[in-house]
Amino acid sequence: MKKLSARRRHPLAALVVLLIALAATGGLYATFAPTGKAQADETSAAQSLAVEEGQKLYRVGCASCHGTGGQGSSDGPSLVGVGAAAVDFQVSTGRMPLQQQGAQAPKKPNIYTQKEIDQLAAYVASLGPGPAVPEESQYDPAGGDVGRGGDLFRNNCAQCHNFTGKGGALTDGKYAPNIDGVDPKHMYEAMVTGPQNMPAFPDGVLTPENKQDIIAYLDEVGGDEAESPGGFSLGGLGPVSEGLFAWVFGLGALIVLTIWIAARTAKARKS
Amino acid sequence: MSTTTTDARRNPPGRGERFADWTDSRLGLHGAGRKNLRKVFPDHWSFMLGEIAMYTFLIVLLTGVYLTLFFKPSMAEMTYHGSYAPMNGVRMTEAYASTLDISFDVRGGLLIRQIHHWSALIFIAAMATHMMRVFFTGAFRKPREVNWIFGFTLLVLGCIAGFTGYSLPDDLLSGTGVRFMEGATLATPVIGTYLAFFLWGGEFPGTDIIPRFFAVHVLLVPGIMLGLFVLHIILVFYHKHTQYAGSGKTEENVVGMPFMPVYVAKAGGFFFLIFGVITVIAGLFTINPVWDLGPYRPDMVSTGAQPDWYMGWTEGLIRFMPGWEWVIPGGYTINFGVFIPLTLVGVVPIMMMAYPFFESWVTGDRREHHILDRPRNVPTRTGFGVAWLTLVFVLLTAGGNDLWATHFHLSINTITWTVRIAFFVAPVLAFWITRRICLGLQRRDREKILHGRETGIIKRLPHGEFIEVHEPLSQDELHKLTAHDQYAPLELGPSVDDNGVVRKQSPVQKLRARLSQGYFGEAGQIPKPTRREYEEITSGHGHH
């Protein structure tokens, strides 16, 4: 004790006491804080927290069209039962919140973080049961059969999205967007939920394996590493762009050649 | 030519001479060669458009032969296990599988396929352009009307060859085209169903259509085209080439370079240039990626399914036509939504074929014409031509309406309605505007002849007036601007003669007179300056 009392006037004494006090408080808090209860009930607490946060985000970004409780209004459909997958798709592709009313919500930069999107999704999912956000193993292109996927794609999707997913026109300014470079997760969610003017393909229509096959096919023909064996693809739009190219660059180049040749005439021999 | 043995020559004829003599006495090559190899052709780039068509046709034939060696025109079904992974395990016809094999397994197959397809597109584009040149310069006039019909037939056959070739790979795109054709066949009133069963050998798609199209594509149509093409060329030699007006050029001569050696060298080189350009295009740019399209199955269809460009206008007719149909007593359907477009598919080209005869009936001109018109000097004809092209362009727009919609963010319904209106209005507007432009150009020519070219040099006269110095045209230029004939419009004459007796005038005569007034009346052409006007203005006063 002598030693201790001898040093209580030491210039660093206050600092040491402060450190000990802090360590003690922290330690005691760590020991006595109700962690046990939190661990036991973590998911539902986080869930209810997410739902709560999601509801706040919803009120700011979505309620003016979809109604204060997600029940829908004259400006937007009800969100009861659309599920977390729909929210994840619409918000993370930037389609929602809507820029303006129109034929169809265009894809645009997303301004929400993934955490906020999850919170929104949790809130909307709490309104009624619906498809959940898929796991990565469900939509990983590596797990699908490309050949079967192509067949399924041509049978179910090509009518609107074109042979290789380059997109197409629908009536009155609506359209099926180009699927090149779309995140496989979003492809899966779109098939499950049927966003905008797209019909939904629930698991009873296209099984989860079928969906994965289609994703594998789209990755093969339109993904980042897709090959184009014939050279530049001219947009993959078929005969219209080919015809335009044949006229402008094909015949155009040849006409330039005719002008070049005709300008170089043989000189008559002077006699 | 001599075959006598009593030739008093010191040296026996050399080997080359003996060969020439042998062939000439049997084939008569010397006479034909002397006449035709020295044929003179005028120099102008626009006279080489037909040559582009000729050479691309040759390229299509050459590459087509190579493809025939590997293509299997069969609709027998099989499961694919070839080298293109994304099609692995997919059921398809042998035709489609062999097209995949050509693309991925045959050496050079994909390049040859792409050369074949690109040059086919350019071939028909070149024929169309060549035809425009002939039309707008009036080269179809007597004595070349028959050759115009040959050329027109070649264009139509080229489209048929193209359509059947497009259908052969039996991919999802081409199968949709064949389905389109079946729909059109079915829409023929009364006999449609029978006709479709006859052509397809039963219910669509059956197993016959690809082999039948194959025979049409590689034998029938190219055979007829080759024959017509030879006749077309023979007539060009026989009629001699037309030329633009210029000093020293008359209706009786052709000014230019001899076929041998100048044009043989030029044309031979041109062939290789064209082959080179098309090969580069085919090496760099995909055309018809059948591996992406998948095999045809009647229960599948894709958006963005269009025919190649030369059939695009027929697609347009179908796309903008309202889907009218009647069910007549007896329960038969008349599908106007397809039948009316089908009728127009016949009418639109025939308007083009018939034009030379229409014009010669209006002008009543029986003379031969070897000097070409400048398009501005026949405003009504030029107007008709542009109106026709506008019509085709409107139809092409309709045929690609979905791509217009997606790429310009438009509503496809708006496009369809715009096209419906434009189908009737745009050609009329184009005719009127073109005619006005031509008349304006004629007025400018007249100005230039009488007052010379504006030099841009401003001169101030001693009393302060500013004038622009005009430079008189050279004799050469004056000749070019004044060489054309101007027809007098047909006058119907009074409806009663001197004695007050009514003169008979048939409605046809009246129509002809009205058309002639339209072509050559006051509103149809600007009178070119007469010699007197020119002399009056150029003699005397110093300025202008």
XYZ file of N, CA and C in Angstrom, chain A residues 145-148 151 154-155 158-164 167-173 175-176 217 220-221 227-234 237-247 249-251 253-255 257-262 264-268, chain B residues 43-45 48-49 52 86-88 90 104 110 114 118 121-122 125-126 128-129 132 172-173 257 262 266 270 273-274 277 281 284-289 291-295 297 299-304 306-309 402-403 405-407 410-413:
372
model
N -27.778 -26.178 -67.053
C -27.520 -26.849 -68.318
C -27.809 -25.854 -69.447
N -26.757 -25.443 -70.163
C -26.890 -24.387 -71.166
C -27.840 -24.792 -72.294
N -27.679 -26.028 -72.784
C -28.496 -26.477 -73.914
C -29.976 -26.465 -73.589
N -30.321 -27.037 -72.415
C -31.730 -27.067 -72.018
C -32.232 -25.648 -71.739
N -33.244 -23.972 -74.924
C -34.534 -24.473 -75.359
C -35.666 -23.812 -74.575
N -36.020 -20.061 -75.498
C -36.715 -19.834 -76.767
C -38.200 -20.134 -76.635
N -38.535 -21.066 -75.749
C -39.935 -21.427 -75.614
C -40.714 -20.435 -74.752
N -38.187 -15.818 -75.482
C -37.743 -15.159 -76.705
C -38.842 -14.334 -77.370
N -40.107 -14.681 -77.141
C -41.199 -13.923 -77.764
C -41.057 -12.438 -77.484
N -40.582 -12.094 -76.288
C -40.448 -10.679 -75.939
C -38.986 -10.243 -75.876
N -38.112 -11.142 -75.428
C -36.732 -10.713 -75.155
C -35.771 -10.970 -76.312
N -36.218 -11.499 -77.427
C -35.399 -11.823 -78.604
C -34.555 -13.067 -78.346
N -34.047 -13.660 -79.420
C -33.352 -14.959 -79.372
C -32.315 -15.061 -78.258
N -31.535 -14.002 -78.117
C -30.455 -14.078 -77.139
C -30.617 -13.020 -76.066
N -33.717 -8.005 -76.051
C -34.864 -7.145 -75.766
C -35.745 -6.954 -76.975
N -36.930 -6.406 -76.745
C -37.872 -6.186 -77.835
C -38.959 -5.242 -77.410
N -39.792 -4.831 -78.396
C -40.834 -3.857 -78.115
C -42.130 -4.562 -77.733
N -42.878 -3.927 -76.825
C -44.237 -4.360 -76.532
C -45.159 -3.223 -76.942
N -46.449 -3.367 -76.665
C -47.386 -2.342 -77.119
C -47.253 -1.049 -76.317
N -47.646 0.053 -76.935
C -47.788 1.350 -76.260
C -46.558 1.789 -75.480
N -45.386 1.595 -76.047
C -44.170 2.096 -75.408
C -43.605 1.189 -74.334
N -41.801 -2.329 -73.103
C -40.760 -3.096 -73.776
C -40.216 -4.176 -72.854
N -39.632 -5.187 -73.493
C -38.894 -6.197 -72.751
C -37.433 -5.783 -72.818
N -27.861 -20.317 -69.781
C -27.881 -20.031 -71.216
C -27.603 -18.549 -71.469
N -24.127 -17.688 -71.067
C -23.304 -18.195 -72.171
C -23.381 -17.268 -73.384
N -24.598 -16.799 -73.735
C -24.728 -16.014 -74.967
C -24.645 -14.509 -74.741
N -18.894 -15.459 -76.124
C -18.090 -15.383 -77.346
C -18.988 -15.074 -78.530
N -18.400 -14.431 -79.530
C -19.127 -14.185 -80.762
C -18.279 -14.766 -81.885
N -18.533 -16.022 -82.243
C -17.626 -16.718 -83.169
C -17.524 -16.044 -84.539
N -18.569 -15.328 -84.935
C -18.573 -14.763 -86.285
C -17.982 -13.370 -86.384
N -17.468 -12.812 -85.293
C -16.960 -11.443 -85.338
C -17.898 -10.513 -84.595
N -17.779 -9.218 -84.866
C -18.643 -8.235 -84.195
C -20.106 -8.584 -84.457
N -20.936 -8.415 -83.419
C -22.281 -8.971 -83.542
C -23.307 -7.967 -84.068
N -22.939 -6.706 -84.273
C -23.863 -5.680 -84.779
C -25.132 -5.592 -83.933
N -29.198 -7.959 -83.360
C -30.597 -7.637 -83.615
C -31.134 -8.308 -84.865
N -30.292 -9.050 -85.563
C -30.775 -9.789 -86.715
C -30.746 -8.991 -88.003
N -31.621 -9.362 -88.946
C -31.510 -8.877 -90.316
C -31.636 -7.361 -90.481
N -32.283 -6.665 -89.554
C -32.440 -5.223 -89.761
C -31.083 -4.536 -89.673
N -30.324 -4.850 -88.623
C -29.014 -4.204 -88.519
C -28.059 -4.745 -89.578
N -28.234 -6.015 -89.947
C -27.374 -6.561 -91.005
C -27.647 -5.866 -92.340
N -28.932 -5.659 -92.631
C -29.285 -4.995 -93.879
C -28.763 -3.573 -93.927
N -28.915 -2.878 -92.815
C -28.423 -1.502 -92.738
C -26.910 -1.471 -92.955
N -26.239 -2.425 -92.346
C -24.784 -2.491 -92.482
C -24.398 -2.802 -93.929
N -25.130 -3.752 -94.552
C -24.808 -4.132 -95.926
C -24.940 -2.931 -96.862
N -25.976 -2.111 -96.621
C -26.172 -0.941 -97.480
C -25.114 0.125 -97.219
N -22.187 0.216 -95.199
C -20.749 -0.066 -95.227
C -20.362 -1.013 -96.363
N -21.243 -1.972 -96.681
C -20.921 -2.895 -97.769
C -21.001 -2.206 -99.113
N -22.229 -1.857 -99.503
C -22.396 -1.207 -100.797
C -21.715 0.153 -100.804
N -18.922 1.072 -99.361
C -17.492 0.910 -99.647
C -17.287 0.587 -101.115
N -18.153 -0.239 -101.677
C -17.969 -0.634 -103.077
C -18.224 0.540 -104.016
N -19.180 1.398 -103.651
C -19.434 2.568 -104.508
C -18.243 3.525 -104.453
N -15.291 2.573 -104.179
C -14.323 1.952 -105.089
C -14.638 2.257 -106.555
N -15.924 2.219 -106.904
C -16.256 2.517 -108.308
C -15.814 3.934 -108.658
N -16.022 4.838 -107.715
C -15.650 6.233 -107.997
C -14.137 6.325 -108.162
N -13.439 5.583 -107.332
C -11.979 5.603 -107.382
C -11.477 5.043 -108.719
N -12.076 3.915 -109.118
C -11.630 3.291 -110.376
C -11.970 4.173 -111.567
N -13.212 4.719 -111.562
C -13.627 5.522 -112.712
C -12.804 6.789 -112.819
N -9.698 6.962 -112.385
C -8.385 6.626 -112.935
C -8.549 6.028 -114.313
N -8.685 6.912 -115.287
C -8.949 6.413 -116.624
C -7.644 6.283 -117.404
N -7.672 5.400 -118.413
C -6.479 5.249 -119.253
C -6.340 6.486 -120.135
N -5.109 6.874 -120.384
C -4.893 8.058 -121.224
C -4.829 7.633 -122.690
N -5.513 8.383 -123.528
C -5.450 8.078 -124.956
C -4.049 8.379 -125.477
N -16.815 6.015 -119.616
C -16.263 6.028 -118.263
C -17.171 6.803 -117.341
N -17.772 6.161 -116.365
C -18.466 6.906 -115.310
C -18.701 5.942 -114.172
N -18.516 6.424 -112.960
C -18.636 5.474 -111.842
C -20.005 4.837 -111.767
N -20.750 1.477 -113.188
C -20.129 0.281 -112.622
C -20.970 -0.339 -111.508
N -22.156 0.239 -111.243
C -23.010 -0.325 -110.189
C -23.492 -1.716 -110.572
N -20.932 -4.227 -109.821
C -20.912 -4.701 -108.432
C -21.875 -5.868 -108.297
N -23.415 -24.856 -76.331
C -24.753 -24.419 -75.920
C -25.892 -25.161 -76.616
N -25.607 -25.883 -77.685
C -26.680 -26.619 -78.358
C -26.633 -28.098 -78.003
N -25.758 -28.445 -77.089
C -25.562 -29.850 -76.770
C -26.853 -30.481 -76.258
N -29.680 -30.739 -77.795
C -30.918 -30.141 -78.285
C -31.369 -30.895 -79.533
N -18.876 -24.454 -87.376
C -17.891 -24.718 -86.324
C -16.894 -25.826 -86.648
N -17.386 -21.133 -91.626
C -18.074 -19.939 -91.125
C -17.747 -18.727 -91.992
N -20.410 -16.644 -94.143
C -20.624 -15.201 -93.954
C -20.352 -14.432 -95.247
N -23.272 -12.156 -96.716
C -23.018 -10.715 -96.911
C -23.079 -10.361 -98.394
N -26.621 -10.108 -99.605
C -27.289 -8.845 -99.241
C -26.797 -7.713 -100.141
N -25.477 -7.694 -100.370
C -24.920 -6.597 -101.164
C -25.290 -6.765 -102.637
N -28.693 -5.346 -103.004
C -28.588 -3.891 -102.857
C -27.961 -3.278 -104.107
N -26.963 -3.954 -104.669
C -26.302 -3.418 -105.858
C -27.247 -3.453 -107.052
N -30.459 -3.198 -106.904
C -31.432 -2.127 -106.688
C -30.810 -0.776 -107.055
N -29.562 -0.572 -106.654
C -28.905 0.709 -106.929
C -28.679 0.888 -108.430
N -31.815 1.894 -109.920
C -32.098 3.322 -109.687
C -31.342 4.174 -110.700
N -34.584 -20.932 -85.904
C -35.843 -20.366 -85.409
C -36.255 -19.118 -86.196
N -35.261 -18.349 -86.666
C -35.576 -17.146 -87.447
C -36.108 -17.528 -88.821
N -13.470 4.033 -123.637
C -12.290 3.196 -123.802
C -12.727 1.823 -124.312
N -8.560 -2.068 -121.788
C -8.768 -1.167 -120.654
C -9.786 -1.731 -119.668
N -9.571 -3.201 -115.860
C -10.300 -2.514 -114.787
C -11.299 -3.428 -114.119
N -11.452 -4.899 -110.438
C -12.602 -4.526 -109.628
C -13.200 -5.757 -108.942
N -11.149 -6.504 -105.969
C -11.397 -5.504 -104.922
C -12.691 -5.818 -104.176
N -13.720 -6.140 -104.946
C -15.016 -6.430 -104.320
C -14.914 -7.677 -103.457
N -13.122 -6.713 -100.278
C -13.926 -5.924 -99.328
C -14.938 -6.826 -98.621
N -15.307 -7.790 -94.626
C -16.560 -7.625 -93.870
C -16.964 -8.953 -93.240
N -14.981 -9.905 -90.260
C -15.086 -9.076 -89.057
C -16.482 -9.027 -88.462
N -17.502 -9.194 -89.300
C -18.859 -8.952 -88.798
C -19.738 -10.190 -88.958
N -20.385 -10.538 -87.856
C -21.293 -11.682 -87.866
C -22.487 -11.391 -88.753
N -22.913 -12.391 -89.484
C -24.212 -12.286 -90.142
C -24.975 -13.565 -89.852
N -26.247 -13.413 -89.512
C -27.122 -14.537 -89.235
C -26.461 -15.584 -88.341
N -26.238 -15.266 -87.073
C -25.608 -16.236 -86.174
C -26.582 -17.356 -85.820
N -26.288 -20.173 -84.703
C -26.068 -20.891 -83.438
C -26.767 -20.196 -82.276
N -26.985 -18.886 -82.395
C -27.701 -18.159 -81.349
C -29.211 -18.355 -81.463
N -29.662 -18.685 -82.658
C -31.101 -18.624 -82.905
C -31.814 -19.891 -82.473
N -31.109 -21.000 -82.471
C -31.751 -22.247 -82.073
C -32.488 -22.881 -83.231
N -32.825 -24.157 -83.097
C -33.535 -24.853 -84.172
C -34.981 -24.396 -84.245
N -38.838 -24.667 -84.172
C -39.943 -25.494 -83.701
C -41.193 -24.669 -83.858
N -43.743 -24.315 -82.283
C -44.350 -23.732 -81.082
C -43.510 -22.608 -80.500
N -42.436 -22.250 -81.176
C -41.588 -21.177 -80.646
C -41.567 -20.010 -81.630
N -41.348 -18.818 -81.086
C -41.153 -17.655 -81.944
C -40.389 -16.633 -81.123
N -39.630 -15.824 -81.795
C -38.888 -14.789 -81.081
C -39.330 -13.426 -81.563
N -39.202 -12.439 -80.696
C -39.408 -11.072 -81.161
C -38.206 -10.692 -82.015
N -38.348 -9.588 -82.749
C -37.230 -9.172 -83.600
C -36.991 -10.139 -84.737
N -37.158 -10.700 -88.273
C -37.371 -9.988 -89.534
C -36.706 -10.756 -90.665
N -37.199 -10.546 -91.894
C -36.507 -11.140 -93.030
C -35.294 -10.287 -93.397
N -34.479 -10.789 -94.317
C -33.376 -9.969 -94.819
C -33.953 -8.721 -95.481
N -33.113 -7.707 -95.670
C -33.640 -6.381 -95.993
C -34.533 -6.336 -97.222
N -40.478 -2.617 -84.426
C -40.112 -2.917 -83.041
C -38.734 -2.346 -82.696
N -37.832 -2.359 -83.669
C -36.499 -1.816 -83.377
C -36.517 -0.292 -83.325
N -39.013 1.268 -82.187
C -39.629 1.530 -80.879
C -38.598 1.409 -79.765
N -37.829 0.330 -79.750
C -36.918 0.150 -78.624
C -35.732 1.100 -78.696
N -35.248 1.404 -79.922
C -34.048 2.222 -79.999
C -34.311 3.714 -79.944
N -39.949 4.855 -78.586
C -41.253 5.266 -79.095
C -42.258 4.165 -78.811
N -43.527 4.526 -78.939
C -44.570 3.515 -78.802
C -44.761 2.835 -80.148
N -44.800 1.519 -80.135
C -44.941 0.782 -81.399
C -46.285 1.080 -82.046
N -47.286 1.387 -81.239
C -48.601 1.725 -81.794
C -48.547 3.038 -82.555
